[in-house]
GROMACS .gro file of C-alpha atoms in nm:
model
  196
    1ALA     CA    1   0.089   0.874   2.085
    2THR     CA    2   0.281   1.212   1.956
    3ARG     CA    3   0.405   1.265   1.600
    4GLU     CA    4   0.772   1.286   1.570
    5ALA     CA    5   0.895   1.629   1.406
    6GLY     CA    6   0.802   1.657   1.067
    7ALA     CA    7   0.589   1.334   1.058
    8PRO     CA    8   0.263   1.306   0.829
    9ARG     CA    9  -0.056   1.366   0.944
   10LEU     CA   10  -0.232   1.051   0.918
   11GLU     CA   11  -0.524   1.070   1.074
   12ARG     CA   12  -0.769   1.004   0.837
   13ALA     CA   13  -0.841   0.684   0.645
   14LEU     CA   14  -0.878   0.488   0.334
   15VAL     CA   15  -0.890   0.121   0.396
   16ALA     CA   16  -0.944  -0.088   0.089
   17GLY     CA   17  -0.972  -0.476   0.015
   18PHE     CA   18  -1.047  -0.670  -0.262
   19GLY     CA   19  -0.922  -1.058  -0.216
   20GLY     CA   20  -1.161  -1.332  -0.279
   21ALA     CA   21  -1.098  -1.678  -0.153
   22ALA     CA   22  -0.736  -1.695  -0.300
   23LEU     CA   23  -0.646  -1.421  -0.071
   24PRO     CA   24  -0.802  -1.504   0.245
   25GLN     CA   25  -0.666  -1.248   0.476
   26VAL     CA   26  -0.715  -0.958   0.293
   27GLU     CA   27  -1.065  -0.908   0.520
   28LEU     CA   28  -0.892  -0.984   0.838
   29GLU     CA   29  -0.632  -0.661   0.696
   30VAL     CA   30  -0.884  -0.437   0.628
   31GLU     CA   31  -1.013  -0.453   0.946
   32ALA     CA   32  -0.671  -0.414   1.093
   33VAL     CA   33  -0.585  -0.123   0.940
   34ALA     CA   34  -0.927  -0.020   0.981
   35GLU     CA   35  -0.952  -0.069   1.367
   36ALA     CA   36  -0.619   0.166   1.412
   37PHE     CA   37  -0.813   0.494   1.271
   38GLY     CA   38  -1.081   0.377   1.444
   39ALA     CA   39  -1.392   0.601   1.339
   40ARG     CA   40  -1.161   0.783   1.095
   41ALA     CA   41  -1.077   0.516   0.904
   42THR     CA   42  -1.375   0.462   0.545
   43ARG     CA   43  -1.357   0.085   0.473
   44LEU     CA   44  -1.429  -0.042   0.181
   45VAL     CA   45  -1.420  -0.475   0.211
   46GLY     CA   46  -1.505  -0.733  -0.067
   47THR     CA   47  -1.744  -0.617  -0.350
   48GLN     CA   48  -1.744  -0.225  -0.173
   49ALA     CA   49  -1.439  -0.205  -0.341
   50THR     CA   50  -1.496  -0.090  -0.658
   51GLN     CA   51  -1.273   0.214  -0.895
   52ALA     CA   52  -1.544   0.469  -0.825
   53ALA     CA   53  -1.561   0.369  -0.424
   54VAL     CA   54  -1.195   0.432  -0.421
   55ARG     CA   55  -1.142   0.739  -0.654
   56GLU     CA   56  -1.424   0.872  -0.395
   57GLY     CA   57  -1.294   0.731  -0.133
   58VAL     CA   58  -0.953   0.920  -0.170
   59ALA     CA   59  -1.014   1.307  -0.179
   60GLY     CA   60  -0.929   1.385   0.174
   61ALA     CA   61  -0.756   1.087   0.318
   62ASP     CA   62  -0.399   1.105   0.483
   63VAL     CA   63  -0.350   0.758   0.443
   64VAL     CA   64  -0.476   0.501   0.110
   65HIS     CA   65  -0.456   0.162   0.187
   66ILE     CA   66  -0.504  -0.108  -0.047
   67ALA     CA   67  -0.454  -0.480  -0.040
   68CYS     CA   68  -0.581  -0.706  -0.373
   69HIS     CA   69  -0.423  -0.872  -0.634
   70GLY     CA   70  -0.139  -0.670  -0.769
   71ARG     CA   71   0.036  -0.713  -1.120
   72PHE     CA   72   0.305  -0.528  -1.301
   73ARG     CA   73   0.331  -0.626  -1.673
   74ALA     CA   74   0.690  -0.569  -1.808
   75ASP     CA   75   0.547  -0.585  -2.180
   76ASN     CA   76   0.334  -0.232  -2.206
   77PRO     CA   77   0.400  -0.134  -1.768
   78MET     CA   78   0.082   0.115  -1.830
   79PHE     CA   79  -0.143  -0.148  -1.783
   80SER     CA   80  -0.006  -0.277  -1.444
   81ALA     CA   81  -0.283  -0.318  -1.251
   82LEU     CA   82  -0.468  -0.342  -0.939
   83GLU     CA   83  -0.702  -0.593  -0.896
   84LEU     CA   84  -1.082  -0.427  -0.737
   85ALA     CA   85  -1.386  -0.563  -0.716
   86ASP     CA   86  -1.500  -0.391  -1.091
   87GLY     CA   87  -1.190  -0.462  -1.247
   88PRO     CA   88  -0.828  -0.369  -1.262
   89LEU     CA   89  -0.730   0.037  -1.129
   90THR     CA   90  -0.441   0.037  -1.407
   91LEU     CA   91  -0.184   0.249  -1.338
   92HIS     CA   92  -0.308   0.527  -1.612
   93GLU     CA   93  -0.595   0.564  -1.420
   94ALA     CA   94  -0.382   0.509  -1.088
   95GLN     CA   95  -0.241   0.842  -1.174
   96ALA     CA   96  -0.575   1.034  -1.207
   97LEU     CA   97  -0.687   0.957  -0.838
   98PRO     CA   98  -0.762   1.300  -0.649
   99LEU     CA   99  -0.503   1.234  -0.373
  100SER     CA  100  -0.350   1.450  -0.122
  101ALA     CA  101  -0.234   1.136   0.123
  102ALA     CA  102   0.080   1.136   0.332
  103LEU     CA  103   0.113   0.713   0.256
  104VAL     CA  104  -0.073   0.490  -0.030
  105ALA     CA  105   0.035   0.133   0.086
  106LEU     CA  106  -0.031  -0.067  -0.204
  107SER     CA  107  -0.043  -0.409   0.017
  108ALA     CA  108  -0.044  -0.647  -0.354
  109CYS     CA  109   0.223  -0.852  -0.521
  110GLU     CA  110   0.466  -0.678  -0.766
  111THR     CA  111   0.353  -0.316  -0.656
  112GLY     CA  112   0.645  -0.152  -0.643
  113VAL     CA  113   0.793  -0.330  -0.975
  114SER     CA  114   0.888  -0.054  -1.310
  115ARG     CA  115   1.060  -0.037  -1.612
  116VAL     CA  116   1.265   0.223  -1.727
  117ALA     CA  117   1.142   0.362  -2.049
  118PRO     CA  118   1.271   0.593  -2.272
  119GLY     CA  119   1.448   0.887  -2.119
  120ASP     CA  120   1.547   0.722  -1.822
  121GLU     CA  121   1.154   0.754  -1.697
  122LEU     CA  122   1.063   0.490  -1.446
  123ILE     CA  123   0.691   0.337  -1.520
  124GLY     CA  124   0.519   0.105  -1.275
  125LEU     CA  125   0.262   0.220  -1.002
  126VAL     CA  126   0.485   0.406  -0.735
  127ARG     CA  127   0.536   0.590  -0.983
  128ALA     CA  128   0.166   0.666  -1.062
  129PHE     CA  129   0.064   0.738  -0.741
  130LEU     CA  130   0.355   0.978  -0.638
  131THR     CA  131   0.282   1.190  -0.966
  132ALA     CA  132  -0.075   1.164  -0.834
  133GLY     CA  133  -0.043   1.367  -0.559
  134ALA     CA  134   0.051   1.105  -0.269
  135ARG     CA  135   0.331   1.172  -0.072
  136SER     CA  136   0.522   0.834  -0.023
  137VAL     CA  137   0.402   0.479  -0.115
  138LEU     CA  138   0.461   0.183   0.003
  139ALA     CA  139   0.501  -0.076  -0.215
  140SER     CA  140   0.661  -0.481  -0.280
  141ALA     CA  141   0.892  -0.580  -0.552
  142TRP     CA  142   0.840  -0.909  -0.592
  143PRO     CA  143   0.491  -1.183  -0.517
  144VAL     CA  144   0.403  -1.173  -0.119
  145ALA     CA  145   0.227  -1.455   0.029
  146ASP     CA  146  -0.077  -1.311   0.192
  147GLU     CA  147  -0.068  -1.399   0.581
  148SER     CA  148   0.290  -1.281   0.602
  149THR     CA  149   0.200  -0.931   0.402
  150ALA     CA  150  -0.126  -0.863   0.660
  151SER     CA  151   0.094  -0.963   0.953
  152LEU     CA  152   0.336  -0.696   0.835
  153MET     CA  153   0.094  -0.447   0.766
  154ARG     CA  154  -0.062  -0.493   1.159
  155GLY     CA  155   0.326  -0.455   1.259
  156PHE     CA  156   0.373  -0.093   1.063
  157TYR     CA  157   0.002   0.040   1.120
  158ARG     CA  158   0.028  -0.001   1.478
  159LEU     CA  159   0.388   0.141   1.485
  160LEU     CA  160   0.259   0.447   1.324
  161GLN     CA  161  -0.010   0.503   1.565
  162HIS     CA  162   0.241   0.575   1.790
  163GLY     CA  163   0.349   0.852   1.628
  164ALA     CA  164   0.654   0.682   1.400
  165ARG     CA  165   0.751   0.789   1.064
  166PRO     CA  166   0.650   0.562   0.804
  167ALA     CA  167   0.979   0.515   0.685
  168ALA     CA  168   1.067   0.423   1.083
  169ALA     CA  169   0.788   0.228   1.111
  170LEU     CA  170   0.884  -0.028   0.783
  171ARG     CA  171   1.230  -0.010   0.953
  172SER     CA  172   1.137  -0.098   1.251
  173VAL     CA  173   0.880  -0.423   1.178
  174GLN     CA  174   1.132  -0.543   0.907
  175ARG     CA  175   1.394  -0.545   1.163
  176GLU     CA  176   1.167  -0.703   1.424
  177ARG     CA  177   1.064  -0.968   1.173
  178ALA     CA  178   1.493  -1.058   1.049
  179ARG     CA  179   1.549  -1.098   1.431
  180GLU     CA  180   1.282  -1.339   1.482
  181GLY     CA  181   1.460  -1.533   1.255
  182GLU     CA  182   1.157  -1.534   0.987
  183HIS     CA  183   1.295  -1.541   0.615
  184PRO     CA  184   1.326  -1.229   0.409
  185PHE     CA  185   1.049  -1.353   0.121
  186HIS     CA  186   0.797  -1.255   0.379
  187TRP     CA  187   0.895  -0.945   0.510
  188ALA     CA  188   1.167  -0.744   0.279
  189ALA     CA  189   0.971  -0.707  -0.032
  190PHE     CA  190   0.824  -0.386   0.105
  191SER     CA  191   0.997  -0.058   0.059
  192LEU     CA  192   0.898   0.296   0.086
  193HIS     CA  193   0.922   0.543  -0.223
  194GLY     CA  194   0.884   0.891  -0.222
  195ARG     CA  195   0.915   1.132   0.102
  196GLY     CA  196   0.881   0.897   0.396
   0.00000   0.00000   0.00000
């Protein structure tokens, strides 16, 4: 597959997932996303998906995909977090990650929600990952269903591997779901932020 002109390089991936019994599709999602990158993917599944392992794995990755529970704290967005195997990766910790990734995909609930702080600053996980160095961040605006999210991600990465830019891949997979009559709750939560 050939990349579109100006498309970011998406060759090496860190794919991490921690879901437990509440998110049974996480392991299947991790395997499907990692399979799209073949030997160029580093997998962190279940108890392997720790904060230290993610911090180490993001260095040099073109794509960082994290599938887990996510929570947005409207009362104090700095405590918004991604739930990894050894506890929450907070917004503060996320913005300190050594990122140079072209794409960070946060396959979790409410990862795209932000709060406007004094000075019109948006505070949320998307901003944290952009501040850390990501070129673009794929995130959700509301709680998402495990199975439909895993399916959406498989389609998204299939299109990326065929050379589509992230924004075009997301648009295509969402249009496909709409044409099939799938309710928007299952596909419309995700949007791309940054330079896609």
